[in-house]
PDB file of C-alpha atoms in Angstrom:
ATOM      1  CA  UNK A 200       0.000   0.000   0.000  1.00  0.00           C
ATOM      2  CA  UNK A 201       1.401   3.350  -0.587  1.00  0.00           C
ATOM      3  CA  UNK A 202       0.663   6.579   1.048  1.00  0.00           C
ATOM      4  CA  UNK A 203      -1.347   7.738  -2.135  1.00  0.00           C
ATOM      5  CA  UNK A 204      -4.021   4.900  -1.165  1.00  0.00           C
ATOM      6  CA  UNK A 205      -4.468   5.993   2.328  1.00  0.00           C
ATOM      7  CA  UNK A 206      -4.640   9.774   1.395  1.00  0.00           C
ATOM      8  CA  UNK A 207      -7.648   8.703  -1.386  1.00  0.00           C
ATOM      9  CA  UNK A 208      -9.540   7.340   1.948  1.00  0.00           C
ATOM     10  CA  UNK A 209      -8.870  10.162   3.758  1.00  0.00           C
ATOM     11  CA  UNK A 210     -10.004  12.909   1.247  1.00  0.00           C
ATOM     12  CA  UNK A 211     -13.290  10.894   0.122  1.00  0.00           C
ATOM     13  CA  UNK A 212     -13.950  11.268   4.056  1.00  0.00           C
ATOM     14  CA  UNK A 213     -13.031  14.674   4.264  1.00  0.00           C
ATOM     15  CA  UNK A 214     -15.950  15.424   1.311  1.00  0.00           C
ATOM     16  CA  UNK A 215     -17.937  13.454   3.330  1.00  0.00           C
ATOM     17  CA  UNK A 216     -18.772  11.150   0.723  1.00  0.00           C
ATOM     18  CA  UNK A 217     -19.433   8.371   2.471  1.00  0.00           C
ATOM     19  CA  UNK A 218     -19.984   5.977  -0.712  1.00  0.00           C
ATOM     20  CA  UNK A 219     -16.266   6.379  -1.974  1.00  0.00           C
ATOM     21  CA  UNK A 220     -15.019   6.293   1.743  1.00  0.00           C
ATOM     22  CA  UNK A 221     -16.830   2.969   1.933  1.00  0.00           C
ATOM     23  CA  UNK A 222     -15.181   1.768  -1.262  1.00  0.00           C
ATOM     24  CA  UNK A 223     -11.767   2.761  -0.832  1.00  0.00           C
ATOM     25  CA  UNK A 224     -11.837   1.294   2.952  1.00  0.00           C
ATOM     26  CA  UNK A 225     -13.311  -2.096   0.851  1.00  0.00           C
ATOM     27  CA  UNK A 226      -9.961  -2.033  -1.600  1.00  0.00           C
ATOM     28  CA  UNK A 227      -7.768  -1.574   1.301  1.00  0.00           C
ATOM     29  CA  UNK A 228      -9.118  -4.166   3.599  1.00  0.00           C
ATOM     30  CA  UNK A 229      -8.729  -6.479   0.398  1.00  0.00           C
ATOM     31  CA  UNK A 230      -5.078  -5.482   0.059  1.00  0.00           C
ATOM     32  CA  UNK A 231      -5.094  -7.340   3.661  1.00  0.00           C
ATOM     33  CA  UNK A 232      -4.352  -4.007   5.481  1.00  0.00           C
ATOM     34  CA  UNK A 233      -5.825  -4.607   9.352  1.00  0.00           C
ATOM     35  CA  UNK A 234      -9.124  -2.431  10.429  1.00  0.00           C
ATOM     36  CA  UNK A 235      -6.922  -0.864  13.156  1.00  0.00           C
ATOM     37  CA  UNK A 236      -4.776   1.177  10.580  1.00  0.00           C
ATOM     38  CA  UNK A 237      -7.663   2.057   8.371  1.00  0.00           C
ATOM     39  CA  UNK A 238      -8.922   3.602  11.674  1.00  0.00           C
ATOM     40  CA  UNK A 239      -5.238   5.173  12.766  1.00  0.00           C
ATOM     41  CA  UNK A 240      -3.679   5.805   9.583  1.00  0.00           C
ATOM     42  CA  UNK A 241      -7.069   6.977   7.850  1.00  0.00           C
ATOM     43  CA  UNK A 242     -10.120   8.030   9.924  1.00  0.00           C
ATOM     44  CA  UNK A 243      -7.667   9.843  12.469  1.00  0.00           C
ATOM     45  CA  UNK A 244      -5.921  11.386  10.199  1.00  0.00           C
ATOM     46  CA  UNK A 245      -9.235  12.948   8.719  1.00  0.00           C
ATOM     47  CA  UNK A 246     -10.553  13.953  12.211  1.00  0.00           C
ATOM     48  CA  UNK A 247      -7.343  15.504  12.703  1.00  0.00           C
ATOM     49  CA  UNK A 248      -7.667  17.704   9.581  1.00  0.00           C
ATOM     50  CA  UNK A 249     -10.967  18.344  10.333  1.00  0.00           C
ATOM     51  CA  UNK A 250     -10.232  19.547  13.655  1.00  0.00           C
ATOM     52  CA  UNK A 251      -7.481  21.752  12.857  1.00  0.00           C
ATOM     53  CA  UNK A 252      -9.550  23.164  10.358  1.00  0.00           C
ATOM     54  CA  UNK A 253     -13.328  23.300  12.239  1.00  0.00           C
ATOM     55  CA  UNK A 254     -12.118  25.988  15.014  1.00  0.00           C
ATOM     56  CA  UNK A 255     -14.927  27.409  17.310  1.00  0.00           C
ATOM     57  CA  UNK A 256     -14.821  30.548  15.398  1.00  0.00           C
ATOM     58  CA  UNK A 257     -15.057  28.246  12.492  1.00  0.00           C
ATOM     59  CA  UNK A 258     -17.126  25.662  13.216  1.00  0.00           C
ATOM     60  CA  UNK A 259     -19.517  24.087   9.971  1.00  0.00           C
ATOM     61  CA  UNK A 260     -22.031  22.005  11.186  1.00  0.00           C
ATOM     62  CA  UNK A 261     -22.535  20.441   7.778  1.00  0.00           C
ATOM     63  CA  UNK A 262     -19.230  19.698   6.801  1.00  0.00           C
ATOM     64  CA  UNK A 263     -18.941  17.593  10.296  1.00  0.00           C
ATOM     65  CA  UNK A 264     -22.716  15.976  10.106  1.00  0.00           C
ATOM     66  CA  UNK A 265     -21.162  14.734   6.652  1.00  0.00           C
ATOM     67  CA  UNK A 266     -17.812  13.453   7.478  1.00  0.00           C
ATOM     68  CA  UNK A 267     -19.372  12.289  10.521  1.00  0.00           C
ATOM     69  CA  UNK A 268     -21.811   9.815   8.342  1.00  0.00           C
ATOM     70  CA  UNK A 269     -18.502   8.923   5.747  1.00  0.00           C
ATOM     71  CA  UNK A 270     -16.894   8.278   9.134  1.00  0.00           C
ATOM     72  CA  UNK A 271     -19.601   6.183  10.256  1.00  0.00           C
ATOM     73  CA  UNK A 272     -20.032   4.185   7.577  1.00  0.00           C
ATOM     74  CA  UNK A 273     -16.407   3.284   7.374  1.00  0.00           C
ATOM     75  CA  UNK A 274     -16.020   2.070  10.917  1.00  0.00           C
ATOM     76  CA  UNK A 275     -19.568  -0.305  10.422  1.00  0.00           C
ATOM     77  CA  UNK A 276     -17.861  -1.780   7.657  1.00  0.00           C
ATOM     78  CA  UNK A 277     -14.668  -2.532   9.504  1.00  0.00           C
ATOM     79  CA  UNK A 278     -16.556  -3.922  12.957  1.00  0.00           C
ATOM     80  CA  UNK A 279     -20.164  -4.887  11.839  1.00  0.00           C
ATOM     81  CA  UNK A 280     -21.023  -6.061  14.850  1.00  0.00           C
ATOM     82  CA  UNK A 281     -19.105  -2.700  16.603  1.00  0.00           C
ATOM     83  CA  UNK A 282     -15.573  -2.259  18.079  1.00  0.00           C
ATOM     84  CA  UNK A 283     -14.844  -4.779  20.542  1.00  0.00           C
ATOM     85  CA  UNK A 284     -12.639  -3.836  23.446  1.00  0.00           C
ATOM     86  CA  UNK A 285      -9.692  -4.915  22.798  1.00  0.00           C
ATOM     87  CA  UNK A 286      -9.747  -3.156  19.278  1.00  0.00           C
ATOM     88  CA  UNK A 287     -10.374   0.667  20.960  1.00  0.00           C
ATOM     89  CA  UNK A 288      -7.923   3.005  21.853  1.00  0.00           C
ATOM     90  CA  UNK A 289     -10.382   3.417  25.109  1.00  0.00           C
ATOM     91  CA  UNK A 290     -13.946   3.182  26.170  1.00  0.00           C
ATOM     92  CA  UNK A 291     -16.269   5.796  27.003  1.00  0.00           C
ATOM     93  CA  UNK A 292     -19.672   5.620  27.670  1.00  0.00           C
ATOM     94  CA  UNK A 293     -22.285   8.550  26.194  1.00  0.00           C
ATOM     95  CA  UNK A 294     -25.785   9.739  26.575  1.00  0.00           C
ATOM     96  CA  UNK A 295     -28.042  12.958  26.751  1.00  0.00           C
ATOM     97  CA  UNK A 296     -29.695  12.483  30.107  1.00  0.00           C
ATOM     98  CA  UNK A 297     -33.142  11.582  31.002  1.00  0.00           C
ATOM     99  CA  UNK A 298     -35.302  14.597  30.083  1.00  0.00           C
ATOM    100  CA  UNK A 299     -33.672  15.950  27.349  1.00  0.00           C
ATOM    101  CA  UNK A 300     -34.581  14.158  23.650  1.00  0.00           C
ATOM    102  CA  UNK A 301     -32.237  16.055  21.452  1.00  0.00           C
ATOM    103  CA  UNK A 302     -28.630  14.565  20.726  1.00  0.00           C
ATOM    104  CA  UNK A 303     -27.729  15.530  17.344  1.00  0.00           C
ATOM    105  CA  UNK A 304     -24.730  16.815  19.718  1.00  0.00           C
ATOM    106  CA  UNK A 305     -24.270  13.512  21.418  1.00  0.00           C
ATOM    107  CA  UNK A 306     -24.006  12.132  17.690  1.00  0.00           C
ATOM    108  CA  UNK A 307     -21.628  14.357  16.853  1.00  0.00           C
ATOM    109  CA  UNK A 308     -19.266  13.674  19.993  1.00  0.00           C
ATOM    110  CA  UNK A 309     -19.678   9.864  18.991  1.00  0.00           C
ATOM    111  CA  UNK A 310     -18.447  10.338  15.682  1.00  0.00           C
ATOM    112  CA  UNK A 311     -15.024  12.484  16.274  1.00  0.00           C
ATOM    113  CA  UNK A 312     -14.344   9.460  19.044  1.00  0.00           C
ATOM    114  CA  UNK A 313     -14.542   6.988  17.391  1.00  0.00           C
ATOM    115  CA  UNK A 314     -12.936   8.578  14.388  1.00  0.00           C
ATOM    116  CA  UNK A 315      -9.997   8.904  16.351  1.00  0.00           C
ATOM    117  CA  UNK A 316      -9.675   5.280  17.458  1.00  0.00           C
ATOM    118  CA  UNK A 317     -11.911   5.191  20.515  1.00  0.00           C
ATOM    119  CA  UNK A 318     -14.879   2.381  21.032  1.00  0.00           C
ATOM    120  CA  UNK A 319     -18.059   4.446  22.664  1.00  0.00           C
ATOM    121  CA  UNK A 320     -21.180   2.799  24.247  1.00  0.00           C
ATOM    122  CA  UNK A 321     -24.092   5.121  23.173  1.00  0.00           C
ATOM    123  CA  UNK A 322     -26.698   4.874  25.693  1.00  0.00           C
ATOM    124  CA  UNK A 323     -28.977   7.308  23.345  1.00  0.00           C
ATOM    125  CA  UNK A 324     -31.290   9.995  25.068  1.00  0.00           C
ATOM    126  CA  UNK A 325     -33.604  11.110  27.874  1.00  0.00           C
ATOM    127  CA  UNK A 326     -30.787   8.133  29.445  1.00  0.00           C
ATOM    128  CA  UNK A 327     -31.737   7.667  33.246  1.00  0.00           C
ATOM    129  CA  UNK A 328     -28.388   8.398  35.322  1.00  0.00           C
ATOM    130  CA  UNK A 329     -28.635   4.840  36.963  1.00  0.00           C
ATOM    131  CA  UNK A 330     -28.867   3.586  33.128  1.00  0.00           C
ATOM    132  CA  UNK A 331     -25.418   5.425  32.701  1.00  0.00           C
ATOM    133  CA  UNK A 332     -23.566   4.336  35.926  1.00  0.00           C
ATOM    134  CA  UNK A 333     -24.355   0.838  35.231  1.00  0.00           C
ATOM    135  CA  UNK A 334     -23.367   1.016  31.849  1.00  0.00           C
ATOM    136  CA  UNK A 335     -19.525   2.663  33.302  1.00  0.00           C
ATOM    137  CA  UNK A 336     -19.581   0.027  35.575  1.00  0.00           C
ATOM    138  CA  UNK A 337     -20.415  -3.227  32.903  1.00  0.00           C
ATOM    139  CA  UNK A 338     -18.018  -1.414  29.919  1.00  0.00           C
ATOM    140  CA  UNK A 339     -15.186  -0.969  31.921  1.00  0.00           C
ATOM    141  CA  UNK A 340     -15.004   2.505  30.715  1.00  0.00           C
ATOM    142  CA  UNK A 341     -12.636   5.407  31.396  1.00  0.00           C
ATOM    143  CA  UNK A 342     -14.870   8.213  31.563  1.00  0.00           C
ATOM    144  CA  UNK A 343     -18.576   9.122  30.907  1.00  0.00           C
ATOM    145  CA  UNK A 344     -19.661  11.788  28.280  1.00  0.00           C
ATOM    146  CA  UNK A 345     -23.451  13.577  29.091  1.00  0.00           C
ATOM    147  CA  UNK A 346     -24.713  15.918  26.528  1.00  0.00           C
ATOM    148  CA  UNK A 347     -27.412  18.724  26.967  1.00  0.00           C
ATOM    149  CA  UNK A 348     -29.235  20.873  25.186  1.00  0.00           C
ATOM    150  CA  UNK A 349     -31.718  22.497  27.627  1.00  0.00           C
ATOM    151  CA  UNK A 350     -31.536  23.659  31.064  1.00  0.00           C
ATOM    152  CA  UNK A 351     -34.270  20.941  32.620  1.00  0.00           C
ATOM    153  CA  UNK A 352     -31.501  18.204  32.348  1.00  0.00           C
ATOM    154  CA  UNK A 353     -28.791  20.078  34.608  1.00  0.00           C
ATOM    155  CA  UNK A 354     -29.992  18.598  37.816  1.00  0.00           C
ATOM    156  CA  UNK A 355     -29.718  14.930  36.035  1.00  0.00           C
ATOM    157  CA  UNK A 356     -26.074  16.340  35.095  1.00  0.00           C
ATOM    158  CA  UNK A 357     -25.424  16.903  39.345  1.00  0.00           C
ATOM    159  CA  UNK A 358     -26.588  13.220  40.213  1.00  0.00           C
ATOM    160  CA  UNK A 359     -23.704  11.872  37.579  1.00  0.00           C
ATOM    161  CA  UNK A 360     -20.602  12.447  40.323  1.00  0.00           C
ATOM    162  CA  UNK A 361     -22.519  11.383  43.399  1.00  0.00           C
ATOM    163  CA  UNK A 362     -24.126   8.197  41.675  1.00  0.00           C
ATOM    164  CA  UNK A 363     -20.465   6.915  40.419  1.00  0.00           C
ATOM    165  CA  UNK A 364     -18.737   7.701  43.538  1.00  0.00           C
ATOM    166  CA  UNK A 365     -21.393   5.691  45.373  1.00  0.00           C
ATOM    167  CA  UNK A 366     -20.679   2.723  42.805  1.00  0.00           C
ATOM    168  CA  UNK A 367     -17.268   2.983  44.282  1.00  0.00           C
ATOM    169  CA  UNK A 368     -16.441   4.432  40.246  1.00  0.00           C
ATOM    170  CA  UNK A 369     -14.618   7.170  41.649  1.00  0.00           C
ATOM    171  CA  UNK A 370     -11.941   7.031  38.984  1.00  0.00           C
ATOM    172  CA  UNK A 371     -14.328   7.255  36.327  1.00  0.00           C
ATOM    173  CA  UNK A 372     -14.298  10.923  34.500  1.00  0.00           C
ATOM    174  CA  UNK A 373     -17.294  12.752  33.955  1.00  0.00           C
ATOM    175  CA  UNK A 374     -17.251  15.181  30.985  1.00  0.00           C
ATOM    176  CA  UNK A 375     -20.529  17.370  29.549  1.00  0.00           C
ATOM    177  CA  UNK A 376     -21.391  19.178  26.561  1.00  0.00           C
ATOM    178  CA  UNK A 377     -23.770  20.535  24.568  1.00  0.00           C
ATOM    179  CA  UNK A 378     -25.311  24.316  24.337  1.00  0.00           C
ATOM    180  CA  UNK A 379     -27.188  24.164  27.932  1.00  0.00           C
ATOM    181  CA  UNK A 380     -24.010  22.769  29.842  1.00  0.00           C
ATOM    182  CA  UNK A 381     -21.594  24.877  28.815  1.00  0.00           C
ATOM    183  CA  UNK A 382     -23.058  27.627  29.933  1.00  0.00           C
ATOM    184  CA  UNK A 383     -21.943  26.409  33.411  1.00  0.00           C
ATOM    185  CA  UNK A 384     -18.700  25.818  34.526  1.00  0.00           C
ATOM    186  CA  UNK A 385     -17.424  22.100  35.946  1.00  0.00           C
ATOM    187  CA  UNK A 386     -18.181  23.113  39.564  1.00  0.00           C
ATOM    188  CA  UNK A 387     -21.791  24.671  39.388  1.00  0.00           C
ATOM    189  CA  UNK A 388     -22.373  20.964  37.094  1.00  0.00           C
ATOM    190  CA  UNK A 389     -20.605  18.536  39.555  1.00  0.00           C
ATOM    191  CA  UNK A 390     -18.341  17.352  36.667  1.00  0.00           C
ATOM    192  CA  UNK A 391     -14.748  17.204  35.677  1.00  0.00           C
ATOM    193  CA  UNK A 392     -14.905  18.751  32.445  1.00  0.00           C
ATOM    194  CA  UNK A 393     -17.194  20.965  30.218  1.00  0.00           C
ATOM    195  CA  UNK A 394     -16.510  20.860  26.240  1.00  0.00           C
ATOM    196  CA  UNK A 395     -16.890  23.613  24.376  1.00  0.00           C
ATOM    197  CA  UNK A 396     -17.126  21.623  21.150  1.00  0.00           C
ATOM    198  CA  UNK A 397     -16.908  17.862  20.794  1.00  0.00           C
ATOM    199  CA  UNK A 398     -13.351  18.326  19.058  1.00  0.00           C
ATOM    200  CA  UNK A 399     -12.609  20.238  22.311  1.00  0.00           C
ATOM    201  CA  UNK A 400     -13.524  17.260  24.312  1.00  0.00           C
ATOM    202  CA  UNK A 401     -11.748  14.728  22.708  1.00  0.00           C
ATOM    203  CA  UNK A 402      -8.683  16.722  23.290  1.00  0.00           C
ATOM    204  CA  UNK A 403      -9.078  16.921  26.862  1.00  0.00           C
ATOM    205  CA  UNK A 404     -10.183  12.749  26.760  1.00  0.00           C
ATOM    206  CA  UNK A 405      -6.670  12.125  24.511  1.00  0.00           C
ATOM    207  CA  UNK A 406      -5.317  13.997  27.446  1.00  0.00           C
ATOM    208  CA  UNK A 407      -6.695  11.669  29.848  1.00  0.00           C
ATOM    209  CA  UNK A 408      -5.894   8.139  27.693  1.00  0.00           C
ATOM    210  CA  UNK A 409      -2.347   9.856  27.449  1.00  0.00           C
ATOM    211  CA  UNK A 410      -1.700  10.254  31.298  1.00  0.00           C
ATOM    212  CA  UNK A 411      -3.034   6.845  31.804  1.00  0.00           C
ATOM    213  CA  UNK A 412      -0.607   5.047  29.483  1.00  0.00           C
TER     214      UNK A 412
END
């Protein structure tokens, strides 16, 4: 494989078109090249770009929705039956919290993960807290992501903390997001770390894998 052939993948992801993504990740899995550098070597690479080039003052909603669904596509391909494991760089478990029924944002902080390399447990939305804590506790995972998009689900937000430290989960990291939360800082929201953008929190999680390792 040559560096040409990766670079195709990553600029059919990059114009989101999720057909010729899906087709040159087929041609390079038939070379014999292993899922986990499609995913390193490929879909990181195009996160990365993206993120360098989607700053907050810069931030295009559609250009991400569609690399997000090239992205997609590509890692269902690669682990039909989704990334065991062993396979992810981490785990991390997500949901928008019980009262709150909106998580295009949620969606969006799935996608950048597990473009870079990460395997996340999407608990989808109006997501009891108990659902989440026991869903921390069964995956194993490193930290918890809770996204919000109205002011009703900040309470829910509060309980996250208290209900993993009672689960003896007091390592686990809690991180929110989402135009509601970040409004507030960590302390008024009981957590350890408020995103401003789902690029912005998968910084600060790389961060966290990094000091781990």
């Amino acid at each position: 494989m040559t560096d040409a052939e990766m670079k195709r993948l990553v600029e059919t992801l990059l114009e989101g078109d999720h057909a010729a993504a899906l087709a040159e990740a087929r041609r390079l899995r038939h070379t014999g090249m292993a899922p986990e550098r499609i995913v390193t070597e490929g879909l990181e690479a195009a996160m990365q770009q993206l993120d360098d080039k989607c700053t907050v003052e810069s931030f295009n909603l559609l250009e991400i929705m569609l690399v997000g669904r090239a992205v997609s596509a590509v890692v269902n391909e690669l682990y039909p039956e989704g990334v065991p494991p062993e396979r992810g760089r981490d785990t991390f478990v997500i949901a928008t919290l019980e009262g709150d029924v909106h998580d295009l944002g949620k969606n969006i902080a799935k996608m950048v993960l597990i473009g870079k390399g990460y395997r996340v447990v999407d608990l989808g939305k109006d997501c009891p807290v108990e659902t989440l804590v026991n869903a921390a506790e069964r995956e194993h995972a490193h930290a918890v992501l809770v996204s919000g998009l109205i002011t009703p689900v900040i309470p829910q937000v509060r309980k996250v903390r208290p209900a993993l430290d009672k689960r003896g989960l007091v390592g686990i990291r809690v991180v929110a997001g989402g135009a509601a939360l970040k409004q507030s800082s960590a302390e008024a929201l009981n957590v350890d770390y408020v995103a401003e953008t789902a690029f912005d929190g998968a910084r600060y999680l790389d961060s966290l894998v990094r000091g781990a390792t």
